[in-house]
mmCIF file of C-alpha atoms in Angstrom:
data_model
loop_
_atom_site.group_PDB
_atom_site.id
_atom_site.type_symbol
_atom_site.label_atom_id
_atom_site.label_comp_id
_atom_site.label_asym_id
_atom_site.label_seq_id
_atom_site.Cartn_x
_atom_site.Cartn_y
_atom_site.Cartn_z
ATOM 1 C CA UNK A 1 76.866 38.476 -97.092
ATOM 2 C CA UNK A 2 77.413 36.776 -93.625
ATOM 3 C CA UNK A 3 78.628 39.154 -91.127
ATOM 4 C CA UNK A 4 81.683 37.922 -89.297
ATOM 5 C CA UNK A 5 84.061 39.435 -86.646
ATOM 6 C CA UNK A 6 87.632 39.035 -86.118
ATOM 7 C CA UNK A 7 88.337 37.904 -82.354
ATOM 8 C CA UNK A 8 91.990 37.387 -81.160
ATOM 9 C CA UNK A 9 90.842 34.791 -78.611
ATOM 10 C CA UNK A 10 90.209 34.811 -74.727
ATOM 11 C CA UNK A 11 93.043 37.415 -74.098
ATOM 12 C CA UNK A 12 91.278 39.886 -76.664
ATOM 13 C CA UNK A 13 90.171 42.947 -74.904
ATOM 14 C CA UNK A 14 86.866 42.633 -76.974
ATOM 15 C CA UNK A 15 84.773 39.943 -75.479
ATOM 16 C CA UNK A 16 82.123 37.721 -77.100
ATOM 17 C CA UNK A 17 79.094 39.294 -75.753
ATOM 18 C CA UNK A 18 80.219 42.689 -77.193
ATOM 19 C CA UNK A 19 80.674 41.037 -80.632
ATOM 20 C CA UNK A 20 77.050 39.746 -80.341
ATOM 21 C CA UNK A 21 75.810 43.377 -79.871
ATOM 22 C CA UNK A 22 77.397 44.370 -83.183
ATOM 23 C CA UNK A 23 74.983 41.970 -84.964
ATOM 24 C CA UNK A 24 77.747 39.626 -86.259
ATOM 25 C CA UNK A 25 77.415 36.043 -85.795
ATOM 26 C CA UNK A 26 80.412 34.431 -87.370
ATOM 27 C CA UNK A 27 83.688 34.350 -85.507
ATOM 28 C CA UNK A 28 87.037 34.772 -87.341
ATOM 29 C CA UNK A 29 89.875 33.613 -85.107
ATOM 30 C CA UNK A 30 92.969 31.692 -84.674
ATOM 31 C CA UNK A 31 94.928 29.711 -82.177
ATOM 32 C CA UNK A 32 97.627 32.350 -81.665
ATOM 33 C CA UNK A 33 99.302 30.756 -78.995
ATOM 34 C CA UNK A 34 100.390 27.879 -81.168
ATOM 35 C CA UNK A 35 103.935 28.478 -82.703
ATOM 36 C CA UNK A 36 104.155 28.492 -86.476
ATOM 37 C CA UNK A 37 104.910 25.035 -88.014
ATOM 38 C CA UNK A 38 103.230 23.208 -85.026
ATOM 39 C CA UNK A 39 99.997 20.853 -85.179
ATOM 40 C CA UNK A 40 96.702 22.275 -84.131
ATOM 41 C CA UNK A 41 95.221 19.349 -82.375
ATOM 42 C CA UNK A 42 91.604 18.636 -82.282
ATOM 43 C CA UNK A 43 91.389 19.124 -78.537
ATOM 44 C CA UNK A 44 92.793 22.687 -78.879
ATOM 45 C CA UNK A 45 90.340 23.442 -81.794
ATOM 46 C CA UNK A 46 87.441 22.123 -79.888
ATOM 47 C CA UNK A 47 88.348 24.235 -76.869
ATOM 48 C CA UNK A 48 88.280 27.200 -78.906
ATOM 49 C CA UNK A 49 84.827 26.150 -80.431
ATOM 50 C CA UNK A 50 83.511 25.435 -77.051
ATOM 51 C CA UNK A 51 84.566 28.994 -75.646
ATOM 52 C CA UNK A 52 82.728 30.770 -78.657
ATOM 53 C CA UNK A 53 79.602 28.477 -78.251
ATOM 54 C CA UNK A 54 79.590 28.467 -74.372
ATOM 55 C CA UNK A 55 76.827 31.112 -74.188
ATOM 56 C CA UNK A 56 74.256 29.417 -76.638
ATOM 57 C CA UNK A 57 72.197 32.522 -76.386
ATOM 58 C CA UNK A 58 74.767 34.504 -78.326
ATOM 59 C CA UNK A 59 74.499 32.123 -81.295
ATOM 60 C CA UNK A 60 78.287 32.522 -82.342
ATOM 61 C CA UNK A 61 80.070 30.308 -84.346
ATOM 62 C CA UNK A 62 83.676 29.897 -85.545
ATOM 63 C CA UNK A 63 83.290 30.533 -89.263
ATOM 64 C CA UNK A 64 86.830 31.303 -90.629
ATOM 65 C CA UNK A 65 90.530 30.705 -89.496
ATOM 66 C CA UNK A 66 92.588 33.757 -89.822
ATOM 67 C CA UNK A 67 94.988 32.314 -90.138
ATOM 68 C CA UNK A 68 96.583 28.924 -90.284
ATOM 69 C CA UNK A 69 100.175 30.531 -90.366
ATOM 70 C CA UNK A 70 102.815 29.227 -92.847
ATOM 71 C CA UNK A 71 106.218 28.735 -91.387
ATOM 72 C CA UNK A 72 108.933 31.088 -92.793
ATOM 73 C CA UNK A 73 111.112 28.198 -93.894
ATOM 74 C CA UNK A 74 108.357 27.440 -96.194
ATOM 75 C CA UNK A 75 108.373 30.741 -97.591
ATOM 76 C CA UNK A 76 112.067 30.588 -98.221
ATOM 77 C CA UNK A 77 111.872 26.827 -99.348
ATOM 78 C CA UNK A 78 114.724 26.468 -96.711
ATOM 79 C CA UNK A 79 115.867 22.965 -95.589
ATOM 80 C CA UNK A 80 113.747 19.956 -95.382
ATOM 81 C CA UNK A 81 110.280 21.202 -95.005
ATOM 82 C CA UNK A 82 108.729 17.577 -94.831
ATOM 83 C CA UNK A 83 107.659 17.906 -91.070
ATOM 84 C CA UNK A 84 106.141 21.263 -91.684
ATOM 85 C CA UNK A 85 103.985 20.204 -94.556
ATOM 86 C CA UNK A 86 102.861 17.069 -92.631
ATOM 87 C CA UNK A 87 102.101 19.125 -89.635
ATOM 88 C CA UNK A 88 100.115 21.750 -91.748
ATOM 89 C CA UNK A 89 98.143 19.001 -93.362
ATOM 90 C CA UNK A 90 97.327 17.287 -90.084
ATOM 91 C CA UNK A 91 96.184 20.681 -88.818
ATOM 92 C CA UNK A 92 93.868 20.961 -91.808
ATOM 93 C CA UNK A 93 92.526 17.439 -91.120
ATOM 94 C CA UNK A 94 91.724 18.627 -87.710
ATOM 95 C CA UNK A 95 89.990 21.696 -88.543
ATOM 96 C CA UNK A 96 87.831 20.060 -91.212
ATOM 97 C CA UNK A 97 86.866 17.175 -88.653
ATOM 98 C CA UNK A 98 85.779 20.039 -86.301
ATOM 99 C CA UNK A 99 83.898 21.704 -88.821
ATOM 100 C CA UNK A 100 85.943 24.617 -89.687
ATOM 101 C CA UNK A 101 86.725 24.746 -93.494
ATOM 102 C CA UNK A 102 87.490 28.372 -94.512
ATOM 103 C CA UNK A 103 91.198 29.275 -94.109
ATOM 104 C CA UNK A 104 92.489 32.894 -94.855
ATOM 105 C CA UNK A 105 96.229 32.986 -95.147
ATOM 106 C CA UNK A 106 98.946 35.179 -96.453
ATOM 107 C CA UNK A 107 102.454 34.614 -98.105
ATOM 108 C CA UNK A 108 104.048 37.987 -97.080
ATOM 109 C CA UNK A 109 107.627 37.494 -96.082
ATOM 110 C CA UNK A 110 108.767 38.384 -92.498
ATOM 111 C CA UNK A 111 106.107 40.818 -91.806
ATOM 112 C CA UNK A 112 102.187 40.971 -92.118
ATOM 113 C CA UNK A 113 100.517 44.267 -92.452
ATOM 114 C CA UNK A 114 102.733 47.213 -92.043
ATOM 115 C CA UNK A 115 101.948 50.732 -90.637
ATOM 116 C CA UNK A 116 104.212 53.388 -89.422
ATOM 117 C CA UNK A 117 101.491 55.095 -87.169
ATOM 118 C CA UNK A 118 98.785 53.421 -85.202
ATOM 119 C CA UNK A 119 97.148 56.436 -83.777
ATOM 120 C CA UNK A 120 97.117 59.174 -86.476
ATOM 121 C CA UNK A 121 94.703 61.818 -85.198
ATOM 122 C CA UNK A 122 91.236 62.470 -86.726
ATOM 123 C CA UNK A 123 89.070 65.382 -86.462
ATOM 124 C CA UNK A 124 87.300 65.359 -83.195
ATOM 125 C CA UNK A 125 89.712 63.159 -81.446
ATOM 126 C CA UNK A 126 89.564 59.721 -82.918
ATOM 127 C CA UNK A 127 92.655 57.842 -84.511
ATOM 128 C CA UNK A 128 93.514 55.995 -87.523
ATOM 129 C CA UNK A 129 96.207 53.426 -88.732
ATOM 130 C CA UNK A 130 98.606 55.234 -91.290
ATOM 131 C CA UNK A 131 101.379 54.141 -93.598
ATOM 132 C CA UNK A 132 103.702 57.229 -93.966
ATOM 133 C CA UNK A 133 106.410 56.696 -96.783
ATOM 134 C CA UNK A 134 108.743 59.220 -95.218
ATOM 135 C CA UNK A 135 108.771 57.517 -91.888
ATOM 136 C CA UNK A 136 109.195 53.952 -93.475
ATOM 137 C CA UNK A 137 112.045 55.475 -95.543
ATOM 138 C CA UNK A 138 113.636 56.790 -92.457
ATOM 139 C CA UNK A 139 113.350 53.355 -90.790
ATOM 140 C CA UNK A 140 114.610 51.404 -93.806
ATOM 141 C CA UNK A 141 117.470 53.672 -94.831
ATOM 142 C CA UNK A 142 118.588 55.418 -91.455
ATOM 143 C CA UNK A 143 117.611 52.871 -88.638
ATOM 144 C CA UNK A 144 117.711 49.369 -90.365
ATOM 145 C CA UNK A 145 120.536 50.794 -92.690
ATOM 146 C CA UNK A 146 119.567 48.276 -95.445
ATOM 147 C CA UNK A 147 122.153 48.196 -98.230
ATOM 148 C CA UNK A 148 120.610 49.621 -101.166
ATOM 149 C CA UNK A 149 117.695 50.962 -99.569
ATOM 150 C CA UNK A 150 117.938 54.445 -100.746
ATOM 151 C CA UNK A 151 117.487 53.535 -104.354
ATOM 152 C CA UNK A 152 114.045 52.540 -103.681
ATOM 153 C CA UNK A 153 112.690 56.021 -102.638
ATOM 154 C CA UNK A 154 112.396 59.260 -104.483
ATOM 155 C CA UNK A 155 114.791 62.009 -103.595
ATOM 156 C CA UNK A 156 112.121 64.073 -102.236
ATOM 157 C CA UNK A 157 111.245 61.142 -99.748
ATOM 158 C CA UNK A 158 114.860 60.566 -98.930
ATOM 159 C CA UNK A 159 115.447 64.455 -98.038
ATOM 160 C CA UNK A 160 112.387 64.259 -95.575
ATOM 161 C CA UNK A 161 113.342 61.032 -94.199
ATOM 162 C CA UNK A 162 116.931 62.205 -93.481
ATOM 163 C CA UNK A 163 115.421 65.118 -91.729
ATOM 164 C CA UNK A 164 113.126 63.014 -89.770
ATOM 165 C CA UNK A 165 115.842 60.711 -88.654
ATOM 166 C CA UNK A 166 118.087 63.693 -87.435
ATOM 167 C CA UNK A 167 115.270 65.228 -85.639
ATOM 168 C CA UNK A 168 114.004 61.888 -84.041
ATOM 169 C CA UNK A 169 114.552 60.742 -80.294
ATOM 170 C CA UNK A 170 115.650 57.331 -79.524
ATOM 171 C CA UNK A 171 111.874 57.068 -78.239
ATOM 172 C CA UNK A 172 110.595 58.208 -81.479
ATOM 173 C CA UNK A 173 112.654 55.413 -83.141
ATOM 174 C CA UNK A 174 111.617 52.829 -80.741
ATOM 175 C CA UNK A 175 107.948 53.868 -81.340
ATOM 176 C CA UNK A 176 108.398 53.588 -85.097
ATOM 177 C CA UNK A 177 110.075 50.006 -84.774
ATOM 178 C CA UNK A 178 107.135 48.910 -82.444
ATOM 179 C CA UNK A 179 104.692 50.359 -84.859
ATOM 180 C CA UNK A 180 106.030 48.473 -87.906
ATOM 181 C CA UNK A 181 106.086 45.354 -85.751
ATOM 182 C CA UNK A 182 102.592 45.664 -84.511
ATOM 183 C CA UNK A 183 101.031 43.911 -87.702
ATOM 184 C CA UNK A 184 102.462 40.568 -86.415
ATOM 185 C CA UNK A 185 99.300 38.759 -84.865
ATOM 186 C CA UNK A 186 99.046 37.329 -81.585
ATOM 187 C CA UNK A 187 101.986 36.397 -79.333
ATOM 188 C CA UNK A 188 104.607 35.836 -82.139
ATOM 189 C CA UNK A 189 108.099 37.241 -81.963
ATOM 190 C CA UNK A 190 108.779 40.647 -82.736
ATOM 191 C CA UNK A 191 112.083 41.722 -84.147
ATOM 192 C CA UNK A 192 114.798 44.217 -82.902
ATOM 193 C CA UNK A 193 116.784 45.932 -85.483
ATOM 194 C CA UNK A 194 119.563 43.119 -85.351
ATOM 195 C CA UNK A 195 116.935 40.283 -85.531
ATOM 196 C CA UNK A 196 115.186 42.083 -88.529
ATOM 197 C CA UNK A 197 118.571 42.294 -90.187
ATOM 198 C CA UNK A 198 119.201 38.566 -89.699
ATOM 199 C CA UNK A 199 115.796 37.859 -91.135
ATOM 200 C CA UNK A 200 116.320 39.833 -94.090
ATOM 201 C CA UNK A 201 119.665 38.029 -94.755
ATOM 202 C CA UNK A 202 117.932 34.779 -94.914
ATOM 203 C CA UNK A 203 115.874 36.211 -97.760
ATOM 204 C CA UNK A 204 119.003 37.645 -99.519
ATOM 205 C CA UNK A 205 118.615 36.211 -103.232
ATOM 206 C CA UNK A 206 114.963 35.399 -102.913
ATOM 207 C CA UNK A 207 113.728 37.046 -105.993
ATOM 208 C CA UNK A 208 110.005 37.600 -106.865
ATOM 209 C CA UNK A 209 110.011 34.858 -109.247
ATOM 210 C CA UNK A 210 111.682 32.456 -106.636
ATOM 211 C CA UNK A 211 108.882 33.415 -103.961
ATOM 212 C CA UNK A 212 106.104 32.809 -106.682
ATOM 213 C CA UNK A 213 107.468 29.269 -106.940
ATOM 214 C CA UNK A 214 107.637 28.781 -103.308
ATOM 215 C CA UNK A 215 103.987 29.806 -103.115
ATOM 216 C CA UNK A 216 103.058 27.536 -105.888
ATOM 217 C CA UNK A 217 104.858 24.632 -104.226
ATOM 218 C CA UNK A 218 102.795 25.279 -100.998
ATOM 219 C CA UNK A 219 99.734 25.267 -102.993
ATOM 220 C CA UNK A 220 100.623 22.044 -104.650
ATOM 221 C CA UNK A 221 101.261 20.475 -101.289
ATOM 222 C CA UNK A 222 98.039 21.519 -99.652
ATOM 223 C CA UNK A 223 95.172 22.296 -102.173
ATOM 224 C CA UNK A 224 94.874 18.490 -103.172
ATOM 225 C CA UNK A 225 93.909 17.797 -99.579
ATOM 226 C CA UNK A 226 91.736 20.849 -99.236
ATOM 227 C CA UNK A 227 89.818 19.636 -102.262
ATOM 228 C CA UNK A 228 89.336 16.264 -100.403
ATOM 229 C CA UNK A 229 88.265 17.725 -97.388
ATOM 230 C CA UNK A 230 85.895 20.363 -98.805
ATOM 231 C CA UNK A 231 87.774 23.203 -97.503
ATOM 232 C CA UNK A 232 88.456 26.556 -98.972
ATOM 233 C CA UNK A 233 91.740 28.470 -98.817
ATOM 234 C CA UNK A 234 91.591 32.071 -99.510
ATOM 235 C CA UNK A 235 94.930 34.063 -99.804
ATOM 236 C CA UNK A 236 95.176 37.590 -98.366
ATOM 237 C CA UNK A 237 96.824 40.172 -100.472
ATOM 238 C CA UNK A 238 99.915 42.021 -99.538
ATOM 239 C CA UNK A 239 99.587 44.867 -97.082
ATOM 240 C CA UNK A 240 100.826 47.215 -98.372
ATOM 241 C CA UNK A 241 100.870 46.147 -101.851
ATOM 242 C CA UNK A 242 104.458 47.065 -102.502
ATOM 243 C CA UNK A 243 108.017 45.740 -101.748
ATOM 244 C CA UNK A 244 109.129 46.286 -98.098
ATOM 245 C CA UNK A 245 112.878 46.302 -96.997
ATOM 246 C CA UNK A 246 113.742 44.745 -100.300
ATOM 247 C CA UNK A 247 111.328 41.892 -99.620
ATOM 248 C CA UNK A 248 109.423 40.799 -102.788
ATOM 249 C CA UNK A 249 105.768 40.915 -102.548
ATOM 250 C CA UNK A 250 103.856 38.607 -104.769
ATOM 251 C CA UNK A 251 100.003 39.178 -104.211
ATOM 252 C CA UNK A 252 99.814 42.834 -104.770
ATOM 253 C CA UNK A 253 97.574 43.271 -107.877
ATOM 254 C CA UNK A 254 95.425 41.509 -110.541
ATOM 255 C CA UNK A 255 98.178 39.840 -112.255
ATOM 256 C CA UNK A 256 99.466 38.450 -109.165
ATOM 257 C CA UNK A 257 96.114 37.022 -108.155
ATOM 258 C CA UNK A 258 95.744 35.471 -111.576
ATOM 259 C CA UNK A 259 99.058 33.718 -110.941
ATOM 260 C CA UNK A 260 98.070 32.449 -107.659
ATOM 261 C CA UNK A 261 94.700 31.190 -108.546
ATOM 262 C CA UNK A 262 95.960 29.654 -111.777
ATOM 263 C CA UNK A 263 98.773 27.899 -110.010
ATOM 264 C CA UNK A 264 96.191 25.202 -109.199
ATOM 265 C CA UNK A 265 92.825 25.699 -110.854
ATOM 266 C CA UNK A 266 90.677 24.569 -108.022
ATOM 267 C CA UNK A 267 87.874 26.080 -106.247
ATOM 268 C CA UNK A 268 89.622 25.329 -103.074
ATOM 269 C CA UNK A 269 92.525 27.693 -104.128
ATOM 270 C CA UNK A 270 90.726 31.280 -103.627
ATOM 271 C CA UNK A 271 91.025 34.817 -102.527
ATOM 272 C CA UNK A 272 90.414 36.846 -99.310
ATOM 273 C CA UNK A 273 89.256 39.983 -101.142
ATOM 274 C CA UNK A 274 90.697 42.713 -98.878
ATOM 275 C CA UNK A 275 89.687 46.020 -100.351
ATOM 276 C CA UNK A 276 92.026 47.924 -98.051
ATOM 277 C CA UNK A 277 95.262 46.000 -99.071
ATOM 278 C CA UNK A 278 94.527 46.117 -102.653
ATOM 279 C CA UNK A 279 93.013 49.729 -102.337
ATOM 280 C CA UNK A 280 96.493 50.876 -101.268
ATOM 281 C CA UNK A 281 97.870 50.162 -104.663
ATOM 282 C CA UNK A 282 97.513 53.070 -106.904
ATOM 283 C CA UNK A 283 96.847 50.859 -110.128
ATOM 284 C CA UNK A 284 94.474 48.626 -108.625
ATOM 285 C CA UNK A 285 90.638 48.755 -109.560
ATOM 286 C CA UNK A 286 89.205 46.897 -106.649
ATOM 287 C CA UNK A 287 85.722 46.342 -107.855
ATOM 288 C CA UNK A 288 87.213 45.177 -111.229
ATOM 289 C CA UNK A 289 89.330 42.944 -109.483
ATOM 290 C CA UNK A 290 86.599 41.504 -107.520
ATOM 291 C CA UNK A 291 84.596 41.000 -110.719
ATOM 292 C CA UNK A 292 87.314 39.063 -112.595
ATOM 293 C CA UNK A 293 87.869 36.566 -109.676
ATOM 294 C CA UNK A 294 84.363 36.749 -108.049
ATOM 295 C CA UNK A 295 83.878 32.912 -108.369
ATOM 296 C CA UNK A 296 86.990 32.281 -106.281
ATOM 297 C CA UNK A 297 86.370 34.866 -103.528
ATOM 298 C CA UNK A 298 85.886 32.749 -100.378
ATOM 299 C CA UNK A 299 86.244 35.709 -97.624
ATOM 300 C CA UNK A 300 86.167 39.456 -97.723
ATOM 301 C CA UNK A 301 87.637 42.151 -95.671
ATOM 302 C CA UNK A 302 86.029 45.260 -96.299
ATOM 303 C CA UNK A 303 87.652 48.704 -95.410
ATOM 304 C CA UNK A 304 88.825 51.618 -97.171
ATOM 305 C CA UNK A 305 91.992 53.710 -97.576
ATOM 306 C CA UNK A 306 92.798 57.162 -98.716
ATOM 307 C CA UNK A 307 95.852 57.461 -100.692
ATOM 308 C CA UNK A 308 98.483 60.241 -101.036
ATOM 309 C CA UNK A 309 100.482 60.951 -104.248
ATOM 310 C CA UNK A 310 103.967 59.879 -102.627
ATOM 311 C CA UNK A 311 102.786 56.370 -101.539
ATOM 312 C CA UNK A 312 101.556 57.068 -98.215
ATOM 313 C CA UNK A 313 97.880 56.205 -97.107
ATOM 314 C CA UNK A 314 95.583 56.068 -94.014
ATOM 315 C CA UNK A 315 92.776 53.978 -93.295
ATOM 316 C CA UNK A 316 89.513 55.975 -94.065
ATOM 317 C CA UNK A 317 85.806 55.430 -93.015
ATOM 318 C CA UNK A 318 84.583 52.297 -94.678
ATOM 319 C CA UNK A 319 82.335 54.265 -97.207
ATOM 320 C CA UNK A 320 84.894 56.906 -98.085
ATOM 321 C CA UNK A 321 88.327 56.786 -99.297
ATOM 322 C CA UNK A 322 89.494 55.709 -102.614
ATOM 323 C CA UNK A 323 87.369 52.535 -103.467
ATOM 324 C CA UNK A 324 83.902 52.717 -104.467
ATOM 325 C CA UNK A 325 82.572 50.401 -101.789
ATOM 326 C CA UNK A 326 78.905 50.426 -103.218
ATOM 327 C CA UNK A 327 80.269 49.079 -106.487
ATOM 328 C CA UNK A 328 82.601 46.505 -104.606
ATOM 329 C CA UNK A 329 79.614 45.356 -102.225
ATOM 330 C CA UNK A 330 77.325 45.103 -105.374
ATOM 331 C CA UNK A 331 79.764 42.778 -107.163
ATOM 332 C CA UNK A 332 80.082 40.495 -104.140
ATOM 333 C CA UNK A 333 76.270 40.281 -103.637
ATOM 334 C CA UNK A 334 75.941 39.586 -107.417
ATOM 335 C CA UNK A 335 78.292 36.646 -107.076
ATOM 336 C CA UNK A 336 76.461 35.549 -103.957
ATOM 337 C CA UNK A 337 73.275 35.386 -105.781
ATOM 338 C CA UNK A 338 75.017 33.443 -108.559
ATOM 339 C CA UNK A 339 76.085 30.886 -105.999
ATOM 340 C CA UNK A 340 72.494 30.856 -104.393
ATOM 341 C CA UNK A 341 70.819 30.152 -107.765
ATOM 342 C CA UNK A 342 73.495 27.468 -108.458
ATOM 343 C CA UNK A 343 72.175 25.504 -105.486
ATOM 344 C CA UNK A 344 75.560 25.896 -103.524
ATOM 345 C CA UNK A 345 75.253 24.931 -99.997
ATOM 346 C CA UNK A 346 77.504 27.631 -98.464
ATOM 347 C CA UNK A 347 76.374 30.449 -100.783
ATOM 348 C CA UNK A 348 76.789 33.407 -98.439
ATOM 349 C CA UNK A 349 80.230 34.886 -98.678
ATOM 350 C CA UNK A 350 81.830 35.740 -95.201
ATOM 351 C CA UNK A 351 82.862 39.182 -94.619
ATOM 352 C CA UNK A 352 83.972 41.304 -91.967
ATOM 353 C CA UNK A 353 84.762 45.177 -91.222
ATOM 354 C CA UNK A 354 88.435 45.751 -90.992
ATOM 355 C CA UNK A 355 90.675 48.059 -89.405
ATOM 356 C CA UNK A 356 88.420 50.628 -87.727
ATOM 357 C CA UNK A 357 89.119 54.029 -86.361
ATOM 358 C CA UNK A 358 89.689 54.263 -82.516
ATOM 359 C CA UNK A 359 86.642 56.350 -81.557
ATOM 360 C CA UNK A 360 84.825 57.488 -78.340
ATOM 361 C CA UNK A 361 85.673 55.506 -75.255
ATOM 362 C CA UNK A 362 87.598 52.838 -77.223
ATOM 363 C CA UNK A 363 90.410 55.332 -77.380
ATOM 364 C CA UNK A 364 93.278 54.084 -75.362
ATOM 365 C CA UNK A 365 91.936 50.825 -74.402
ATOM 366 C CA UNK A 366 94.388 47.838 -74.990
ATOM 367 C CA UNK A 367 92.553 46.448 -78.203
ATOM 368 C CA UNK A 368 94.678 45.179 -81.092
ATOM 369 C CA UNK A 369 95.777 47.967 -83.498
ATOM 370 C CA UNK A 370 93.231 48.381 -85.915
ATOM 371 C CA UNK A 371 90.642 46.231 -84.020
ATOM 372 C CA UNK A 372 88.561 48.423 -81.517
ATOM 373 C CA UNK A 373 84.926 47.705 -81.123
ATOM 374 C CA UNK A 374 83.239 51.122 -81.976
ATOM 375 C CA UNK A 375 85.179 51.953 -85.157
ATOM 376 C CA UNK A 376 84.393 48.385 -86.509
ATOM 377 C CA UNK A 377 80.839 48.566 -85.515
ATOM 378 C CA UNK A 378 80.532 51.974 -87.200
ATOM 379 C CA UNK A 379 81.934 50.187 -90.293
ATOM 380 C CA UNK A 380 79.997 47.047 -90.064
ATOM 381 C CA UNK A 381 76.558 49.183 -89.778
ATOM 382 C CA UNK A 382 77.398 51.350 -92.897
ATOM 383 C CA UNK A 383 78.348 48.236 -94.910
ATOM 384 C CA UNK A 384 75.288 46.595 -93.531
ATOM 385 C CA UNK A 385 73.175 49.501 -94.987
ATOM 386 C CA UNK A 386 74.780 49.342 -98.370
ATOM 387 C CA UNK A 387 74.136 45.605 -98.435
ATOM 388 C CA UNK A 388 70.503 46.037 -97.562
ATOM 389 C CA UNK A 389 69.963 48.758 -100.232
ATOM 390 C CA UNK A 390 71.781 46.937 -102.969
ATOM 391 C CA UNK A 391 69.934 43.518 -102.159
ATOM 392 C CA UNK A 392 66.580 45.423 -101.945
ATOM 393 C CA UNK A 393 67.065 47.292 -105.307
ATOM 394 C CA UNK A 394 68.024 44.045 -107.131
ATOM 395 C CA UNK A 395 65.340 41.888 -105.452
ATOM 396 C CA UNK A 396 67.965 39.469 -103.846
ATOM 397 C CA UNK A 397 67.385 37.928 -100.508
ATOM 398 C CA UNK A 398 68.703 40.148 -97.593
ATOM 399 C CA UNK A 399 71.924 38.536 -96.276
#
């Protein structure tokens, strides 16, 4: 598979020469300084490409957009969205004109990935991202005070959440809010409690079925153009794959993915196979999901999680956790070999290591949560070993 690396742009604490030292050559990035709904101009795209390619000795290339964000009004089907769709399609045309044709995106309402702890201690002093159901229930029920929230948690969780809320200082509560907001990428607005309540009010009455139809409408608006431009769209699963704060989640498991890919049956309408997001769902067989939808996987995020019975989970080492990573990588490599033999021009599946642990001298550095260098490099090295071993055993080209 093609090894790529997520880079948050010139302000990222991780610089391009460091990325080259990992062995990855493909860059996964986005124009985070451009607000949702505005056009990505050719000039802005070429400027980012030029930064990536400035040192030719590094051999780096922008391979995947993560992401071209979808405005909240499109997710809500709120008001006249004509200009939003026109701008989105213009950005698509501009990206294609600049040779960047794979787009990872998500349709998660309000928040992207959500964790309650950004530095859960590991043996030896490293840290990991963690979603703790008790802390999230305390936030939802006793900080946000969302009507009806208590009905969505077990009594055992609620008792622990009430105890947490009673014992928590204002600083503890502020930190929990900041941690939950940390999944919003780039420079976009974070919500305070009143702001979050206002956003949730906008979603009142938006059911799972309505959100599904709004996604289908988005696909009907953009996939025909993606086909025309030779682009590949790859939806990212919900993270975590469960309802949060009463908001419906519609890309959480196998049936959801079947709905999305069936909404428009086109190779341009594809999947980002995120093993961590799907792996946090107790019912999800991640290698099985990958096998069923292999022909529509355009991008892969490879990471692992360890789940607790109560719904909590933590980022595990890439080859540990609850997902059989060797089996998953084998499925992806088998699909890649099928594409190679079919004569496909771009037969390699781009992948990146995701959500590494904070280790060694990365601890305390101002990297984006989940995106330190050393933890991701460790994961990439482990995954590279799996890919080499599986490819050699099968007689497939090393990739």
